[in-house]
């Protein structure tokens, strides 16, 4: 019998409908799930009741969990008639249930039971799954005709219920601390709880690529030459060498012509977006009964795998005759120049390695394995010594031909690494292809409310105190306040970025500023991040209801007498805090213009953003890359590619000694929002070769917006790698990519355009611009630190370059680019201004005369009565002279050239760069809005343009059949509607407009 159970914590309800005839209600909650029913206690005369009661349901069939529903109904009990009236219900599907570690309290709006039901308010629930066998289901279960608990019975049972609840929560947290790691290992990148959806996505992708009217004989045609493409119809002209080039490669699924795949006679493989590459795989498992070679009778065996001029080496084991390697070697089929394969066992020695024996294979007899066939079973082979005898020793091997679709390909040693100084499989860890998963980030909100009973050393002064809060490397401080009654009040919010698993602690200290640059610590407190509550929504009463007092520990002192005195005196200072892990925000770890994931931190809210499609990327090859290093008196590069989309990072294998590497690796992501961007970067690996430990050199990167891709079309292009150097813009080569977006739900894709771009909390409780920049910088540092601890590590400079960590810094080039973007947006208004200049010059007298008549009618007659009565005078307000800083005045009256010190000039220059950076950002944002307006009809985003044209059609029909007076009346009433009928989130047209593409994707 399964131990899986569903836990439901009924927390509270808010703003219920009064039903007792006296403006209140006696509310209780009834829970139904899988044929079981439970009920909370009754809260009398309360429209905002709090229960904090937990219940556990048995799950009869865990495989059928996605088809089960949890229904929570709120009722009002009438004691006079012993009947109940309906107040609302909440219905949750089984696909929204998450483990306890990912669960948080969510406030669900109450739904009606029928058309004539009067319902309002919301219900706070915490729903989670647990498989702890020590937790029993709630008992006794309520029957349909269950009696009503009275208030006295509820009061009697409340104490034991709270004790059981605390014990159960501790057990669930301990049980799920290990289960979560196992679940993430099994489902690293699949976030949908319903596996049927992902199966439909993968099965529908090849169906959408069926050819229409192409024959297989066209596959034999020569590949067409690259065709130059323009990324934007209105973009400025640039050299042809810098433009996008469309290609027609022959991939695993067939030849790509104009975005369509011409199928070959043979069936397509799962790797249909890359060229099929054949490899010879050799798996060296273990050996037994090896003969001894040294005088001492010991043996240090290792294996050499040789095919022609290529040789791979396993690690060696000291003093053993039964070593186990279990290593795989992959030799590129197009580079094999021999008809034999030799697997040689040797004894590691100081001067010269001794031959133990070898096994030889004829490559014409090697079998071919095609996935999804099971892996080839290894066999025992008796080794042959130098005399041709096969007396001692056996080697377990498996040899087969395969492609890059083989499961052994990612972890195998590749023949591309044969030129590496350490060509062993163990030394090739830095050049293997890997998939990484960035940690889930959270915003930690620390609300510092106040402190009581502060104890200071100097009793003759009022303390000037502030609170210093530290999480890892992040340190924030509150403003200093003078506590005249030894009680201080701050009411400040400090925001931090933390990542799962929560390894750091929240450390707080109350500091007393006793003098310039001299602070004394009054007390400290340490809180583990695991103990902080996760919150999905912001509520104004949380500071009152959820605040807690924390006792401060006295800071350690070096004086022994003072230590004895402190032990006698009880230290009673307290600090009032309100702590939350904000799950309703999306933590930005990349530039907002190039975000690849917009989902909130809390997994429970991901159900509201279902997957809309699958993104497939094939990294084919690169050409014309610049040499970065010198090896054997030859300029070369050791390059690899990194692709980032959402929380999933991928890294291809490193191709050694090649300026035109061929990767041919394919990866897949789930897409939740079309207004996202995938980033692909090319880097030179500096961790191998003669100079390990240096920074990996960035070569260039490519950004592709998902909304600009048509559904089902295969885009194969050569993307120029353009990089701005101190000497100017340079082309660092070309990257050949194949990309396809397969839409699995057209309805969800269209509806996503009307939803807000960011989660709701970004609009209800937004952060300032300065906070966003600081928090994004901290988020990138956390992600870089976590990924750098992987094997092979994804280095910090790679993460920072892919995340555009310095995109907010000021640059004269970017400022000019944003200015000219703005000029192109207002080019129509500039043309109108030029036309008006011609009117003023009387180039067309008839037009000028008509404009004069219109001007007199609209300006003179209307504005004459509102003309100014007095002459204008100096205004200190608009001149910003009434609130000016002394340093600004000193800068204004400074001579030219300056006569101030170099430190002061440097400070003013940095301040000028900071202000200019903000202006640059504002100008770029204004230009982006204008470009989005221009791209409404440019078909840059085909789905958005189609939606806009259909909308215009309906608006035209509505305006045709609606009288003008009615239109004005309805518009005025809508604009002046009561705030009760106004939502706090942006409207659907604004959400649609913000999702339109702009030219920011083309900015360097």
Short mmCIF file of N, CA and C in Angstrom, two decimals, residues 214-356:
data_model
loop_
_atom_site.label_atom_id
_atom_site.label_comp_id
_atom_site.label_asym_id
_atom_site.label_seq_id
_atom_site.Cartn_x
_atom_site.Cartn_y
_atom_site.Cartn_z
N UNK A 214 7.23 17.69 -51.56
CA UNK A 214 8.64 17.51 -51.90
C UNK A 214 8.93 16.04 -52.07
N UNK A 215 9.81 15.72 -52.97
CA UNK A 215 10.17 14.33 -53.20
C UNK A 215 11.52 14.01 -52.61
N UNK A 216 11.74 12.73 -52.43
CA UNK A 216 13.01 12.31 -51.84
C UNK A 216 14.16 12.48 -52.80
N UNK A 217 13.88 12.55 -54.10
CA UNK A 217 14.97 12.70 -55.06
C UNK A 217 15.64 14.05 -54.94
N UNK A 218 14.93 15.03 -54.37
CA UNK A 218 15.55 16.35 -54.20
C UNK A 218 16.62 16.33 -53.13
N UNK A 219 16.66 15.29 -52.35
CA UNK A 219 17.70 15.19 -51.33
C UNK A 219 19.08 15.09 -51.95
N UNK A 220 19.16 14.64 -53.18
CA UNK A 220 20.46 14.45 -53.81
C UNK A 220 21.00 15.73 -54.41
N UNK A 221 20.22 16.80 -54.38
CA UNK A 221 20.69 18.06 -54.94
C UNK A 221 21.79 18.64 -54.07
N UNK A 222 22.64 19.46 -54.66
CA UNK A 222 23.73 20.09 -53.92
C UNK A 222 23.15 21.13 -52.98
N UNK A 223 23.74 21.31 -51.81
CA UNK A 223 23.25 22.34 -50.90
C UNK A 223 23.35 23.72 -51.51
N UNK A 224 22.30 24.50 -51.28
CA UNK A 224 22.27 25.85 -51.83
C UNK A 224 23.21 26.75 -51.05
N UNK A 225 23.67 27.81 -51.71
CA UNK A 225 24.55 28.76 -51.07
C UNK A 225 23.80 29.59 -50.05
N UNK A 226 24.51 30.18 -49.10
CA UNK A 226 23.84 30.98 -48.08
C UNK A 226 23.18 32.20 -48.69
N UNK A 227 21.99 32.51 -48.17
CA UNK A 227 21.24 33.66 -48.63
C UNK A 227 21.21 34.70 -47.52
N UNK A 228 21.54 35.94 -47.82
CA UNK A 228 21.63 37.00 -46.84
C UNK A 228 20.22 37.40 -46.42
N UNK A 229 19.98 37.45 -45.12
CA UNK A 229 18.67 37.81 -44.57
C UNK A 229 18.82 39.08 -43.75
N UNK A 230 17.74 39.88 -43.69
CA UNK A 230 17.70 41.07 -42.85
C UNK A 230 16.86 40.76 -41.63
N UNK A 231 17.41 41.05 -40.47
CA UNK A 231 16.74 40.69 -39.25
C UNK A 231 15.50 41.52 -39.02
N UNK A 232 15.51 42.80 -39.38
CA UNK A 232 14.36 43.69 -39.26
C UNK A 232 14.17 44.38 -40.59
N UNK A 233 12.90 44.51 -40.95
CA UNK A 233 12.61 45.15 -42.23
C UNK A 233 13.01 46.61 -42.25
N UNK A 234 13.01 47.22 -41.08
CA UNK A 234 13.35 48.64 -41.05
C UNK A 234 14.73 48.93 -40.54
N UNK A 235 15.57 47.92 -40.43
CA UNK A 235 16.91 48.14 -39.89
C UNK A 235 17.81 48.83 -40.90
N UNK A 236 18.80 49.52 -40.37
CA UNK A 236 19.73 50.22 -41.23
C UNK A 236 20.63 49.25 -41.96
N UNK A 237 21.17 49.70 -43.09
CA UNK A 237 22.04 48.85 -43.89
C UNK A 237 23.38 48.69 -43.19
N UNK A 238 23.98 47.50 -43.29
CA UNK A 238 25.29 47.23 -42.75
C UNK A 238 26.01 46.32 -43.72
N UNK A 239 27.32 46.13 -43.56
CA UNK A 239 28.05 45.28 -44.50
C UNK A 239 27.45 43.89 -44.60
N UNK A 240 27.55 43.32 -45.80
CA UNK A 240 26.97 42.00 -46.04
C UNK A 240 27.63 40.96 -45.14
N UNK A 241 28.89 41.16 -44.83
CA UNK A 241 29.61 40.20 -43.99
C UNK A 241 29.05 40.17 -42.57
N UNK A 242 28.34 41.22 -42.15
CA UNK A 242 27.78 41.30 -40.81
C UNK A 242 26.32 40.85 -40.76
N UNK A 243 25.74 40.47 -41.88
CA UNK A 243 24.33 40.15 -41.91
C UNK A 243 24.09 38.65 -41.78
N UNK A 244 22.84 38.33 -41.46
CA UNK A 244 22.42 36.95 -41.29
C UNK A 244 22.38 36.24 -42.64
N UNK A 245 22.81 34.98 -42.68
CA UNK A 245 22.83 34.22 -43.93
C UNK A 245 22.04 32.93 -43.75
N UNK A 246 21.05 32.73 -44.60
CA UNK A 246 20.24 31.52 -44.55
C UNK A 246 20.95 30.38 -45.29
N UNK A 247 20.91 29.19 -44.74
CA UNK A 247 21.59 28.02 -45.32
C UNK A 247 20.57 26.91 -45.56
N UNK A 248 21.01 25.90 -46.31
CA UNK A 248 20.18 24.72 -46.60
C UNK A 248 21.00 23.47 -46.34
N UNK A 249 21.29 23.18 -45.09
CA UNK A 249 22.12 22.00 -44.79
C UNK A 249 21.31 20.71 -44.86
N UNK A 250 22.01 19.61 -44.97
CA UNK A 250 21.41 18.28 -44.90
C UNK A 250 21.59 17.78 -43.47
N UNK A 251 20.48 17.72 -42.74
CA UNK A 251 20.51 17.35 -41.34
C UNK A 251 20.02 15.91 -41.17
N UNK A 252 19.87 15.50 -39.92
CA UNK A 252 19.44 14.13 -39.67
C UNK A 252 18.03 13.85 -40.15
N UNK A 253 17.17 14.88 -40.19
CA UNK A 253 15.81 14.67 -40.67
C UNK A 253 15.66 14.89 -42.16
N UNK A 254 16.66 15.37 -42.85
CA UNK A 254 16.60 15.65 -44.28
C UNK A 254 17.20 17.00 -44.58
N UNK A 255 17.06 17.43 -45.83
CA UNK A 255 17.59 18.73 -46.22
C UNK A 255 16.58 19.82 -45.91
N UNK A 256 17.08 20.94 -45.36
CA UNK A 256 16.23 22.08 -45.02
C UNK A 256 16.25 23.06 -46.18
N UNK A 257 15.07 23.33 -46.75
CA UNK A 257 14.92 24.27 -47.86
C UNK A 257 13.81 25.24 -47.50
N UNK A 258 14.17 26.50 -47.31
CA UNK A 258 13.18 27.52 -47.00
C UNK A 258 12.43 27.26 -45.71
N UNK A 259 13.09 26.68 -44.73
CA UNK A 259 12.45 26.42 -43.45
C UNK A 259 11.70 25.11 -43.38
N UNK A 260 11.59 24.36 -44.49
CA UNK A 260 10.88 23.09 -44.50
C UNK A 260 11.87 21.97 -44.72
N UNK A 261 11.59 20.83 -44.13
CA UNK A 261 12.49 19.69 -44.17
C UNK A 261 12.02 18.72 -45.25
N UNK A 262 12.92 18.42 -46.20
CA UNK A 262 12.64 17.42 -47.22
C UNK A 262 13.10 16.08 -46.69
N UNK A 263 12.17 15.21 -46.39
CA UNK A 263 12.48 13.94 -45.76
C UNK A 263 13.25 13.03 -46.70
N UNK A 264 14.15 12.27 -46.11
CA UNK A 264 14.85 11.23 -46.87
C UNK A 264 14.01 9.95 -46.84
N UNK A 265 14.48 8.93 -47.58
CA UNK A 265 13.77 7.66 -47.61
C UNK A 265 13.81 6.96 -46.26
N UNK A 266 14.92 7.13 -45.55
CA UNK A 266 15.05 6.47 -44.25
C UNK A 266 14.38 7.32 -43.17
N UNK A 267 13.90 6.70 -42.10
CA UNK A 267 13.21 7.46 -41.05
C UNK A 267 14.15 8.40 -40.32
N UNK A 268 13.59 9.53 -39.88
CA UNK A 268 14.39 10.53 -39.17
C UNK A 268 14.62 10.09 -37.74
N UNK A 269 15.77 10.47 -37.20
CA UNK A 269 16.11 10.16 -35.81
C UNK A 269 15.66 11.30 -34.91
N UNK A 270 15.87 11.10 -33.60
CA UNK A 270 15.52 12.16 -32.66
C UNK A 270 16.43 13.37 -32.80
N UNK A 271 17.64 13.17 -33.32
CA UNK A 271 18.57 14.26 -33.57
C UNK A 271 18.40 14.70 -35.02
N UNK A 272 17.26 15.36 -35.31
CA UNK A 272 16.96 15.72 -36.69
C UNK A 272 17.34 17.16 -37.02
N UNK A 273 17.95 17.91 -36.07
CA UNK A 273 18.38 19.28 -36.33
C UNK A 273 19.89 19.41 -36.41
N UNK A 274 20.60 18.30 -36.46
CA UNK A 274 22.06 18.32 -36.58
C UNK A 274 22.46 17.29 -37.62
N UNK A 275 23.67 17.45 -38.12
CA UNK A 275 24.21 16.47 -39.05
C UNK A 275 24.59 15.19 -38.29
N UNK A 276 24.23 14.06 -38.87
CA UNK A 276 24.53 12.79 -38.23
C UNK A 276 26.02 12.52 -38.33
N UNK A 277 26.67 12.30 -37.18
CA UNK A 277 28.10 12.02 -37.11
C UNK A 277 28.31 10.62 -36.55
N UNK A 278 29.10 9.82 -37.25
CA UNK A 278 29.34 8.43 -36.85
C UNK A 278 30.59 8.36 -35.99
N UNK A 279 30.50 7.52 -34.95
CA UNK A 279 31.60 7.36 -34.01
C UNK A 279 31.83 5.87 -33.77
N UNK A 280 33.06 5.54 -33.46
CA UNK A 280 33.43 4.21 -32.98
C UNK A 280 33.56 4.30 -31.47
N UNK A 281 32.67 3.59 -30.75
CA UNK A 281 32.65 3.63 -29.29
C UNK A 281 33.36 2.38 -28.75
N UNK A 282 34.19 2.59 -27.75
CA UNK A 282 34.89 1.51 -27.06
C UNK A 282 34.68 1.71 -25.56
N UNK A 283 34.01 0.75 -24.93
CA UNK A 283 33.80 0.82 -23.48
C UNK A 283 34.75 -0.18 -22.81
N UNK A 284 35.65 0.34 -22.00
CA UNK A 284 36.58 -0.48 -21.24
C UNK A 284 36.02 -0.62 -19.83
N UNK A 285 35.58 -1.83 -19.49
CA UNK A 285 34.87 -2.03 -18.22
C UNK A 285 35.85 -2.41 -17.12
N UNK A 286 36.46 -3.60 -17.21
CA UNK A 286 37.35 -4.07 -16.15
C UNK A 286 38.23 -5.19 -16.67
N UNK A 287 39.13 -5.66 -15.82
CA UNK A 287 40.02 -6.77 -16.16
C UNK A 287 40.14 -7.70 -14.96
N UNK A 288 40.61 -8.92 -15.24
CA UNK A 288 40.78 -9.89 -14.16
C UNK A 288 41.95 -10.84 -14.51
N UNK A 289 42.52 -11.39 -13.46
CA UNK A 289 43.60 -12.38 -13.59
C UNK A 289 44.77 -11.86 -14.41
N UNK A 290 45.12 -10.57 -14.23
CA UNK A 290 46.25 -10.02 -14.97
C UNK A 290 47.55 -10.54 -14.38
N UNK A 291 48.56 -10.78 -15.22
CA UNK A 291 49.84 -11.28 -14.69
C UNK A 291 50.64 -10.16 -14.05
N UNK A 292 51.49 -10.52 -13.12
CA UNK A 292 52.36 -9.54 -12.47
C UNK A 292 53.56 -9.27 -13.37
N UNK A 293 54.05 -8.01 -13.33
CA UNK A 293 55.13 -7.60 -14.22
C UNK A 293 56.38 -7.18 -13.46
N UNK A 294 56.24 -6.64 -12.22
CA UNK A 294 57.39 -6.16 -11.47
C UNK A 294 58.03 -7.31 -10.69
N UNK A 295 59.24 -7.02 -10.21
CA UNK A 295 59.96 -8.00 -9.39
C UNK A 295 59.25 -8.19 -8.06
N UNK A 296 58.64 -7.14 -7.57
CA UNK A 296 57.94 -7.20 -6.29
C UNK A 296 56.61 -7.93 -6.39
N UNK A 297 56.21 -8.27 -7.59
CA UNK A 297 54.94 -8.97 -7.76
C UNK A 297 53.73 -8.08 -7.84
N UNK A 298 53.93 -6.75 -7.98
CA UNK A 298 52.81 -5.80 -8.06
C UNK A 298 52.53 -5.46 -9.52
N UNK A 299 51.36 -4.80 -9.72
CA UNK A 299 50.94 -4.41 -11.07
C UNK A 299 50.13 -3.12 -10.97
N UNK A 300 50.50 -2.11 -11.79
CA UNK A 300 49.77 -0.83 -11.85
C UNK A 300 49.15 -0.71 -13.24
N UNK A 301 48.01 -1.34 -13.49
CA UNK A 301 47.51 -1.45 -14.86
C UNK A 301 46.76 -0.21 -15.33
N UNK A 302 46.82 0.06 -16.62
CA UNK A 302 45.99 1.02 -17.32
C UNK A 302 45.84 0.53 -18.76
N UNK A 303 44.92 1.15 -19.51
CA UNK A 303 44.58 0.68 -20.85
C UNK A 303 44.77 1.81 -21.84
N UNK A 304 45.37 1.47 -23.00
CA UNK A 304 45.48 2.38 -24.14
C UNK A 304 44.58 1.85 -25.25
N UNK A 305 43.73 2.74 -25.79
CA UNK A 305 42.86 2.39 -26.90
C UNK A 305 43.38 3.14 -28.12
N UNK A 306 43.84 2.41 -29.16
CA UNK A 306 44.49 3.03 -30.31
C UNK A 306 43.74 2.67 -31.59
N UNK A 307 43.46 3.73 -32.36
CA UNK A 307 42.90 3.58 -33.71
C UNK A 307 43.71 4.50 -34.61
N UNK A 308 44.59 3.95 -35.42
CA UNK A 308 45.43 4.78 -36.27
C UNK A 308 46.33 5.66 -35.44
N UNK A 309 46.25 6.98 -35.67
CA UNK A 309 47.10 7.93 -34.94
C UNK A 309 46.45 8.44 -33.65
N UNK A 310 45.23 7.99 -33.35
CA UNK A 310 44.53 8.46 -32.16
C UNK A 310 44.68 7.45 -31.04
N UNK A 311 44.87 7.98 -29.83
CA UNK A 311 45.10 7.11 -28.68
C UNK A 311 44.43 7.71 -27.46
N UNK A 312 43.63 6.90 -26.78
CA UNK A 312 43.00 7.28 -25.52
C UNK A 312 43.51 6.43 -24.40
N UNK A 313 43.65 7.01 -23.21
CA UNK A 313 44.27 6.33 -22.08
C UNK A 313 43.33 6.40 -20.88
N UNK A 314 43.14 5.29 -20.21
CA UNK A 314 42.37 5.26 -18.98
C UNK A 314 43.25 5.68 -17.80
N UNK A 315 42.64 5.85 -16.64
CA UNK A 315 43.43 6.08 -15.45
C UNK A 315 44.05 4.76 -14.99
N UNK A 316 45.13 4.84 -14.22
CA UNK A 316 45.81 3.63 -13.76
C UNK A 316 45.51 3.40 -12.29
N UNK A 317 45.52 2.10 -11.92
CA UNK A 317 45.29 1.70 -10.54
C UNK A 317 46.58 1.11 -9.98
N UNK A 318 46.84 1.41 -8.75
CA UNK A 318 48.09 0.96 -8.13
C UNK A 318 47.89 -0.39 -7.46
N UNK A 319 48.80 -1.32 -7.79
CA UNK A 319 48.93 -2.60 -7.12
C UNK A 319 47.61 -3.37 -7.07
N UNK A 320 47.09 -3.68 -8.22
CA UNK A 320 45.87 -4.50 -8.31
C UNK A 320 45.90 -5.30 -9.60
N UNK A 321 45.36 -6.49 -9.56
CA UNK A 321 45.25 -7.34 -10.74
C UNK A 321 43.82 -7.41 -11.26
N UNK A 322 42.89 -6.77 -10.55
CA UNK A 322 41.48 -6.75 -10.98
C UNK A 322 40.95 -5.31 -11.02
N UNK A 323 41.47 -4.48 -11.90
CA UNK A 323 41.01 -3.07 -11.95
C UNK A 323 39.64 -2.96 -12.62
N UNK A 324 38.91 -1.89 -12.27
CA UNK A 324 37.63 -1.56 -12.89
C UNK A 324 37.69 -0.10 -13.35
N UNK A 325 37.57 0.12 -14.67
CA UNK A 325 37.66 1.46 -15.24
C UNK A 325 36.27 2.02 -15.60
N UNK A 326 35.53 1.25 -16.39
CA UNK A 326 34.20 1.67 -16.86
C UNK A 326 34.26 3.04 -17.53
N UNK A 327 35.13 3.15 -18.53
CA UNK A 327 35.32 4.39 -19.28
C UNK A 327 35.01 4.13 -20.75
N UNK A 328 34.50 5.19 -21.42
CA UNK A 328 34.07 5.07 -22.82
C UNK A 328 34.93 6.00 -23.67
N UNK A 329 35.34 5.52 -24.84
CA UNK A 329 36.13 6.29 -25.80
C UNK A 329 35.35 6.37 -27.10
N UNK A 330 35.32 7.56 -27.68
CA UNK A 330 34.59 7.79 -28.93
C UNK A 330 35.56 8.34 -29.97
N UNK A 331 35.70 7.64 -31.11
CA UNK A 331 36.58 8.06 -32.20
C UNK A 331 35.71 8.47 -33.39
N UNK A 332 35.94 9.68 -33.90
CA UNK A 332 35.16 10.19 -35.02
C UNK A 332 35.34 9.29 -36.23
N UNK A 333 34.21 8.91 -36.85
CA UNK A 333 34.27 7.98 -37.98
C UNK A 333 34.96 8.55 -39.19
N UNK A 334 34.86 9.88 -39.40
CA UNK A 334 35.48 10.46 -40.59
C UNK A 334 36.98 10.66 -40.43
N UNK A 335 37.53 10.38 -39.24
CA UNK A 335 38.97 10.54 -39.02
C UNK A 335 39.69 9.22 -38.81
N UNK A 336 38.96 8.12 -38.88
CA UNK A 336 39.59 6.81 -38.69
C UNK A 336 40.36 6.44 -39.96
N UNK A 337 41.66 6.23 -39.83
CA UNK A 337 42.52 5.91 -40.96
C UNK A 337 43.15 4.53 -40.81
N UNK A 338 42.49 3.66 -40.09
CA UNK A 338 43.00 2.32 -39.87
C UNK A 338 41.84 1.34 -39.95
N UNK A 339 42.16 0.10 -40.24
CA UNK A 339 41.13 -0.94 -40.30
C UNK A 339 41.15 -1.82 -39.06
N UNK A 340 42.00 -1.49 -38.08
CA UNK A 340 42.09 -2.29 -36.87
C UNK A 340 41.98 -1.39 -35.64
N UNK A 341 41.49 -1.97 -34.57
CA UNK A 341 41.41 -1.34 -33.27
C UNK A 341 42.22 -2.16 -32.29
N UNK A 342 43.11 -1.50 -31.56
CA UNK A 342 43.94 -2.17 -30.57
C UNK A 342 43.64 -1.64 -29.18
N UNK A 343 43.38 -2.56 -28.27
CA UNK A 343 43.17 -2.22 -26.86
C UNK A 343 44.32 -2.85 -26.09
N UNK A 344 45.22 -2.03 -25.57
CA UNK A 344 46.47 -2.50 -24.98
C UNK A 344 46.43 -2.27 -23.48
N UNK A 345 46.78 -3.32 -22.72
CA UNK A 345 46.89 -3.22 -21.26
C UNK A 345 48.38 -3.07 -20.94
N UNK A 346 48.69 -2.02 -20.14
CA UNK A 346 50.09 -1.76 -19.78
C UNK A 346 50.24 -1.60 -18.28
N UNK A 347 51.48 -1.74 -17.86
CA UNK A 347 51.85 -1.57 -16.45
C UNK A 347 52.56 -0.24 -16.30
N UNK A 348 52.02 0.62 -15.43
CA UNK A 348 52.60 1.95 -15.22
C UNK A 348 53.94 1.82 -14.51
N UNK A 349 54.95 2.46 -15.13
CA UNK A 349 56.29 2.40 -14.55
C UNK A 349 56.91 3.79 -14.60
N UNK A 350 57.99 3.97 -13.82
CA UNK A 350 58.62 5.28 -13.75
C UNK A 350 59.34 5.62 -15.04
N UNK A 351 60.08 4.67 -15.61
CA UNK A 351 60.87 4.95 -16.80
C UNK A 351 60.11 4.59 -18.07
N UNK A 352 59.66 3.37 -18.15
CA UNK A 352 58.98 2.92 -19.36
C UNK A 352 57.87 1.97 -18.97
N UNK A 353 56.69 2.19 -19.58
CA UNK A 353 55.53 1.35 -19.28
C UNK A 353 55.72 -0.02 -19.94
N UNK A 354 55.45 -1.07 -19.18
CA UNK A 354 55.59 -2.44 -19.68
C UNK A 354 54.29 -2.91 -20.31
N UNK A 355 54.43 -3.71 -21.36
CA UNK A 355 53.27 -4.28 -22.05
C UNK A 355 52.79 -5.51 -21.29
N UNK A 356 51.50 -5.52 -20.95
CA UNK A 356 50.88 -6.68 -20.29
C UNK A 356 50.22 -7.57 -21.33
#
